[in-house]
PDB file of C-alpha atoms in Angstrom:
ATOM      1  CA  MET A  93     -13.177  19.279   8.063  1.00  0.00           C
ATOM      2  CA  THR A  94     -16.540  18.037   9.360  1.00  0.00           C
ATOM      3  CA  PRO A  95     -16.635  14.495  10.299  1.00  0.00           C
ATOM      4  CA  THR A  96     -18.844  11.893   8.661  1.00  0.00           C
ATOM      5  CA  TYR A  97     -20.353   9.344  10.911  1.00  0.00           C
ATOM      6  CA  TRP A  98     -21.596   5.789   9.429  1.00  0.00           C
ATOM      7  CA  THR A  99     -23.057   2.738  10.074  1.00  0.00           C
ATOM      8  CA  ASN A 100     -24.794  -0.231   8.393  1.00  0.00           C
ATOM      9  CA  VAL A 101     -28.296  -1.303   8.914  1.00  0.00           C
ATOM     10  CA  ALA A 102     -29.603  -4.801   8.082  1.00  0.00           C
ATOM     11  CA  SER A 103     -32.152  -4.914   5.797  1.00  0.00           C
ATOM     12  CA  PRO A 104     -34.174  -7.434   3.306  1.00  0.00           C
ATOM     13  CA  LEU A 105     -32.305  -5.280   0.200  1.00  0.00           C
ATOM     14  CA  GLY A 106     -28.694  -6.383   2.127  1.00  0.00           C
ATOM     15  CA  PRO A 107     -26.741  -4.293   4.395  1.00  0.00           C
ATOM     16  CA  LEU A 108     -27.739  -0.423   4.333  1.00  0.00           C
ATOM     17  CA  LEU A 109     -24.729   2.051   4.610  1.00  0.00           C
ATOM     18  CA  LEU A 110     -26.078   5.222   6.631  1.00  0.00           C
ATOM     19  CA  THR A 111     -23.963   8.250   6.496  1.00  0.00           C
ATOM     20  CA  ALA A 112     -24.579  11.631   8.877  1.00  0.00           C
ATOM     21  CA  GLY A 113     -22.901  14.825   9.691  1.00  0.00           C
ATOM     22  CA  PRO A 114     -22.134  15.544  13.374  1.00  0.00           C
ATOM     23  CA  ASP A 115     -26.118  16.973  13.495  1.00  0.00           C
ATOM     24  CA  GLY A 116     -26.942  13.644  13.432  1.00  0.00           C
ATOM     25  CA  GLU A 117     -28.986  14.439  10.248  1.00  0.00           C
ATOM     26  CA  LEU A 118     -28.925  11.568   7.696  1.00  0.00           C
ATOM     27  CA  THR A 119     -27.193  12.239   4.733  1.00  0.00           C
ATOM     28  CA  SER A 120     -26.900   9.232   2.480  1.00  0.00           C
ATOM     29  CA  LEU A 121     -28.489   5.719   2.659  1.00  0.00           C
ATOM     30  CA  SER A 122     -26.955   3.303   0.087  1.00  0.00           C
ATOM     31  CA  VAL A 123     -27.343  -0.518  -1.061  1.00  0.00           C
ATOM     32  CA  PRO A 124     -24.414  -2.768  -1.879  1.00  0.00           C
ATOM     33  CA  GLY A 125     -23.630  -2.188  -5.455  1.00  0.00           C
ATOM     34  CA  GLN A 126     -25.313   0.748  -5.887  1.00  0.00           C
ATOM     35  CA  LYS A 127     -24.768   2.943  -9.000  1.00  0.00           C
ATOM     36  CA  GLY A 128     -22.873   6.227  -7.465  1.00  0.00           C
ATOM     37  CA  GLY A 129     -23.337   4.692  -3.854  1.00  0.00           C
ATOM     38  CA  ARG A 130     -21.235   6.123  -0.949  1.00  0.00           C
ATOM     39  CA  VAL A 131     -18.415   3.763   0.170  1.00  0.00           C
ATOM     40  CA  VAL A 132     -16.779   4.105   3.374  1.00  0.00           C
ATOM     41  CA  ARG A 133     -13.975   6.246   3.595  1.00  0.00           C
ATOM     42  CA  ASP A 134     -11.000   6.013   6.214  1.00  0.00           C
ATOM     43  CA  ASP A 135     -11.758   9.424   7.531  1.00  0.00           C
ATOM     44  CA  TRP A 136     -15.153   8.489   8.367  1.00  0.00           C
ATOM     45  CA  ARG A 137     -16.287   7.471  12.260  1.00  0.00           C
ATOM     46  CA  ARG A 138     -18.030   4.454  12.595  1.00  0.00           C
ATOM     47  CA  ASP A 139     -21.022   5.415  15.111  1.00  0.00           C
ATOM     48  CA  GLU A 140     -24.294   3.899  15.433  1.00  0.00           C
ATOM     49  CA  GLY A 141     -25.780   6.584  17.899  1.00  0.00           C
ATOM     50  CA  PRO A 142     -27.011   9.100  15.199  1.00  0.00           C
ATOM     51  CA  PHE A 143     -29.030   6.328  13.462  1.00  0.00           C
ATOM     52  CA  ARG A 144     -30.985   4.960  16.353  1.00  0.00           C
ATOM     53  CA  GLU A 145     -34.029   6.486  14.797  1.00  0.00           C
ATOM     54  CA  ALA A 146     -33.074   5.665  11.291  1.00  0.00           C
ATOM     55  CA  GLY A 147     -32.650   2.076  12.163  1.00  0.00           C
ATOM     56  CA  GLU A 148     -36.066   2.041  14.039  1.00  0.00           C
ATOM     57  CA  GLN A 149     -37.990   3.421  11.364  1.00  0.00           C
ATOM     58  CA  LEU A 150     -36.353   1.140   8.591  1.00  0.00           C
ATOM     59  CA  ALA A 151     -37.117  -1.718  10.628  1.00  0.00           C
ATOM     60  CA  ALA A 152     -40.546  -0.619  10.864  1.00  0.00           C
ATOM     61  CA  TYR A 153     -40.737  -0.175   7.387  1.00  0.00           C
ATOM     62  CA  PHE A 154     -39.796  -3.536   6.435  1.00  0.00           C
ATOM     63  CA  ALA A 155     -41.700  -4.854   8.647  1.00  0.00           C
ATOM     64  CA  GLY A 156     -44.911  -2.859   7.218  1.00  0.00           C
ATOM     65  CA  GLU A 157     -45.745  -1.070  10.378  1.00  0.00           C
ATOM     66  CA  LEU A 158     -44.276   2.232   8.988  1.00  0.00           C
ATOM     67  CA  LYS A 159     -45.449   3.888   5.183  1.00  0.00           C
ATOM     68  CA  GLU A 160     -43.989   7.147   6.006  1.00  0.00           C
ATOM     69  CA  PHE A 161     -40.408   8.053   7.470  1.00  0.00           C
ATOM     70  CA  ARG A 162     -40.036  10.959   9.785  1.00  0.00           C
ATOM     71  CA  LEU A 163     -36.240  11.598   9.751  1.00  0.00           C
ATOM     72  CA  ALA A 164     -34.163  14.541   9.802  1.00  0.00           C
ATOM     73  CA  TRP A 165     -31.731  14.515   7.083  1.00  0.00           C
ATOM     74  CA  ARG A 166     -29.727  17.005   4.577  1.00  0.00           C
ATOM     75  CA  THR A 167     -29.185  16.592   1.023  1.00  0.00           C
ATOM     76  CA  GLU A 168     -26.911  18.620  -1.183  1.00  0.00           C
ATOM     77  CA  GLY A 169     -27.406  18.931  -5.360  1.00  0.00           C
ATOM     78  CA  THR A 170     -28.303  21.453  -7.571  1.00  0.00           C
ATOM     79  CA  ALA A 171     -31.359  23.654  -7.276  1.00  0.00           C
ATOM     80  CA  PHE A 172     -33.005  21.429  -9.919  1.00  0.00           C
ATOM     81  CA  ARG A 173     -31.798  18.359  -8.141  1.00  0.00           C
ATOM     82  CA  GLU A 174     -33.558  19.497  -4.926  1.00  0.00           C
ATOM     83  CA  ARG A 175     -36.759  20.363  -6.814  1.00  0.00           C
ATOM     84  CA  VAL A 176     -37.015  16.938  -8.017  1.00  0.00           C
ATOM     85  CA  TRP A 177     -35.857  15.570  -4.421  1.00  0.00           C
ATOM     86  CA  ALA A 178     -38.679  17.210  -2.946  1.00  0.00           C
ATOM     87  CA  ALA A 179     -41.014  15.723  -5.675  1.00  0.00           C
ATOM     88  CA  LEU A 180     -40.153  12.435  -4.541  1.00  0.00           C
ATOM     89  CA  ASP A 181     -40.731  12.872  -0.763  1.00  0.00           C
ATOM     90  CA  GLY A 182     -44.562  13.643  -1.593  1.00  0.00           C
ATOM     91  CA  ILE A 183     -45.193  10.401  -3.312  1.00  0.00           C
ATOM     92  CA  PRO A 184     -47.278   8.429  -1.150  1.00  0.00           C
ATOM     93  CA  TYR A 185     -46.487   4.868   0.090  1.00  0.00           C
ATOM     94  CA  GLY A 186     -48.048   1.843  -2.103  1.00  0.00           C
ATOM     95  CA  SER A 187     -48.358   4.431  -5.053  1.00  0.00           C
ATOM     96  CA  THR A 188     -45.932   5.097  -8.355  1.00  0.00           C
ATOM     97  CA  VAL A 189     -46.074   8.207 -10.311  1.00  0.00           C
ATOM     98  CA  THR A 190     -44.214   8.777 -13.938  1.00  0.00           C
ATOM     99  CA  TYR A 191     -40.827  10.488 -14.751  1.00  0.00           C
ATOM    100  CA  GLY A 192     -43.193  13.043 -16.797  1.00  0.00           C
ATOM    101  CA  GLU A 193     -45.485  13.582 -13.657  1.00  0.00           C
ATOM    102  CA  ILE A 194     -42.470  14.524 -11.634  1.00  0.00           C
ATOM    103  CA  ALA A 195     -41.294  17.017 -14.362  1.00  0.00           C
ATOM    104  CA  ALA A 196     -44.757  18.444 -14.303  1.00  0.00           C
ATOM    105  CA  LEU A 197     -45.187  19.031 -10.787  1.00  0.00           C
ATOM    106  CA  ILE A 198     -41.754  20.855 -10.494  1.00  0.00           C
ATOM    107  CA  GLY A 199     -42.544  22.811 -13.647  1.00  0.00           C
ATOM    108  CA  ALA A 200     -40.101  21.508 -16.019  1.00  0.00           C
ATOM    109  CA  PRO A 201     -41.141  20.897 -19.485  1.00  0.00           C
ATOM    110  CA  ARG A 202     -41.916  17.574 -20.845  1.00  0.00           C
ATOM    111  CA  ALA A 203     -38.411  17.865 -22.473  1.00  0.00           C
ATOM    112  CA  ALA A 204     -36.842  17.671 -19.487  1.00  0.00           C
ATOM    113  CA  VAL A 205     -37.715  14.166 -18.348  1.00  0.00           C
ATOM    114  CA  ARG A 206     -34.149  12.719 -19.101  1.00  0.00           C
ATOM    115  CA  ALA A 207     -33.016  15.541 -16.660  1.00  0.00           C
ATOM    116  CA  VAL A 208     -35.498  14.249 -14.001  1.00  0.00           C
ATOM    117  CA  GLY A 209     -34.596  10.834 -14.435  1.00  0.00           C
ATOM    118  CA  GLY A 210     -30.803  11.969 -13.843  1.00  0.00           C
ATOM    119  CA  ALA A 211     -31.717  13.691 -10.538  1.00  0.00           C
ATOM    120  CA  ILE A 212     -33.414  10.600  -9.537  1.00  0.00           C
ATOM    121  CA  GLY A 213     -30.694   8.335  -9.953  1.00  0.00           C
ATOM    122  CA  ALA A 214     -28.605  10.693  -8.119  1.00  0.00           C
ATOM    123  CA  ASN A 215     -31.090  10.516  -5.109  1.00  0.00           C
ATOM    124  CA  PRO A 216     -28.560   9.830  -2.060  1.00  0.00           C
ATOM    125  CA  LEU A 217     -31.505   8.566   0.482  1.00  0.00           C
ATOM    126  CA  LEU A 218     -32.550   5.347  -1.117  1.00  0.00           C
ATOM    127  CA  VAL A 219     -35.520   3.508   0.451  1.00  0.00           C
ATOM    128  CA  VAL A 220     -36.579   6.966   2.573  1.00  0.00           C
ATOM    129  CA  ARG A 221     -36.898   9.049  -0.178  1.00  0.00           C
ATOM    130  CA  PRO A 222     -38.805   6.802  -2.375  1.00  0.00           C
ATOM    131  CA  CYS A 223     -37.308   7.174  -5.824  1.00  0.00           C
ATOM    132  CA  HIS A 224     -38.435   3.704  -5.954  1.00  0.00           C
ATOM    133  CA  ARG A 225     -42.138   4.921  -6.758  1.00  0.00           C
ATOM    134  CA  VAL A 226     -40.987   6.504 -10.036  1.00  0.00           C
ATOM    135  CA  ILE A 227     -41.830   4.373 -13.058  1.00  0.00           C
ATOM    136  CA  GLY A 228     -41.677   4.574 -17.164  1.00  0.00           C
ATOM    137  CA  ALA A 229     -44.300   6.325 -18.916  1.00  0.00           C
ATOM    138  CA  ASP A 230     -45.801   3.067 -20.291  1.00  0.00           C
ATOM    139  CA  GLY A 231     -45.901   1.545 -16.744  1.00  0.00           C
ATOM    140  CA  THR A 232     -42.354  -0.303 -16.874  1.00  0.00           C
ATOM    141  CA  LEU A 233     -40.249  -0.284 -14.209  1.00  0.00           C
ATOM    142  CA  THR A 234     -36.908   1.453 -15.557  1.00  0.00           C
ATOM    143  CA  GLY A 235     -34.028   2.577 -13.904  1.00  0.00           C
ATOM    144  CA  TYR A 236     -32.930   2.392  -9.979  1.00  0.00           C
ATOM    145  CA  ALA A 237     -29.507   2.937  -8.697  1.00  0.00           C
ATOM    146  CA  GLY A 238     -30.068   0.182  -6.263  1.00  0.00           C
ATOM    147  CA  GLY A 239     -30.889  -2.628  -9.007  1.00  0.00           C
ATOM    148  CA  LEU A 240     -34.165  -3.311 -10.869  1.00  0.00           C
ATOM    149  CA  ASP A 241     -34.220  -6.278  -8.695  1.00  0.00           C
ATOM    150  CA  ARG A 242     -34.150  -4.234  -5.263  1.00  0.00           C
ATOM    151  CA  LYS A 243     -36.661  -1.665  -7.101  1.00  0.00           C
ATOM    152  CA  VAL A 244     -39.248  -4.548  -7.350  1.00  0.00           C
ATOM    153  CA  ARG A 245     -38.963  -5.818  -4.033  1.00  0.00           C
ATOM    154  CA  LEU A 246     -39.831  -2.417  -2.871  1.00  0.00           C
ATOM    155  CA  LEU A 247     -42.802  -1.873  -4.881  1.00  0.00           C
ATOM    156  CA  THR A 248     -43.973  -5.327  -4.127  1.00  0.00           C
ATOM    157  CA  HIS A 249     -43.362  -4.793  -0.139  1.00  0.00           C
ATOM    158  CA  GLU A 250     -45.530  -1.767  -0.574  1.00  0.00           C
ATOM    159  CA  GLY A 251     -48.174  -3.831  -2.436  1.00  0.00           C
ATOM    160  CA  VAL A 252     -47.729  -2.142  -6.061  1.00  0.00           C
ATOM    161  CA  LEU A 253     -46.536  -5.184  -7.434  1.00  0.00           C
ATOM    162  CA  GLY A 254     -48.209  -8.602  -6.813  1.00  0.00           C
ATOM    163  CA  GLU A 255     -48.197  -9.837  -3.395  1.00  0.00           C
ATOM    164  CA  ARG A 256     -45.906  -8.718  -0.464  1.00  0.00           C
ATOM    165  CA  VAL A 257     -42.745 -10.254  -0.092  1.00  0.00           C
ATOM    166  CA  PRO A 258     -42.198 -10.776   3.795  1.00  0.00           C
TER     167      PRO A 258
END
């Protein structure tokens, strides 16, 4: 079995749990209490080495100095989930899209909005793959695996909601 490496990175959202494989590609980023988030296992290896770049970019993002992450990552999901996640990667900093817009973007029918929401909820890379930028059709802040309070904080940080939170 290939080893999983992990570390924690401090953030305004609480400690972020990052995981990577032996190749150093980021495989997950979770927040405490995240629905479906990862939890450190006994067979994982703690090592900050593979996460230096991710830690630097996350610090720059939260300092307001970085708007687009440039990290190597590898996720595994169904073909549908991978299409949804790829669509998330294209949502610009400081903007939002609806679940229906994501469905249309990947060529899924309007009826697939719930499935799109499920795929977004299963995003293993919170913050760096910006699922927090997806909102309801009526503009409401719906669902976020890391908790709606964190979604509000991220969208406020990006200038989408009210004043920027330091």
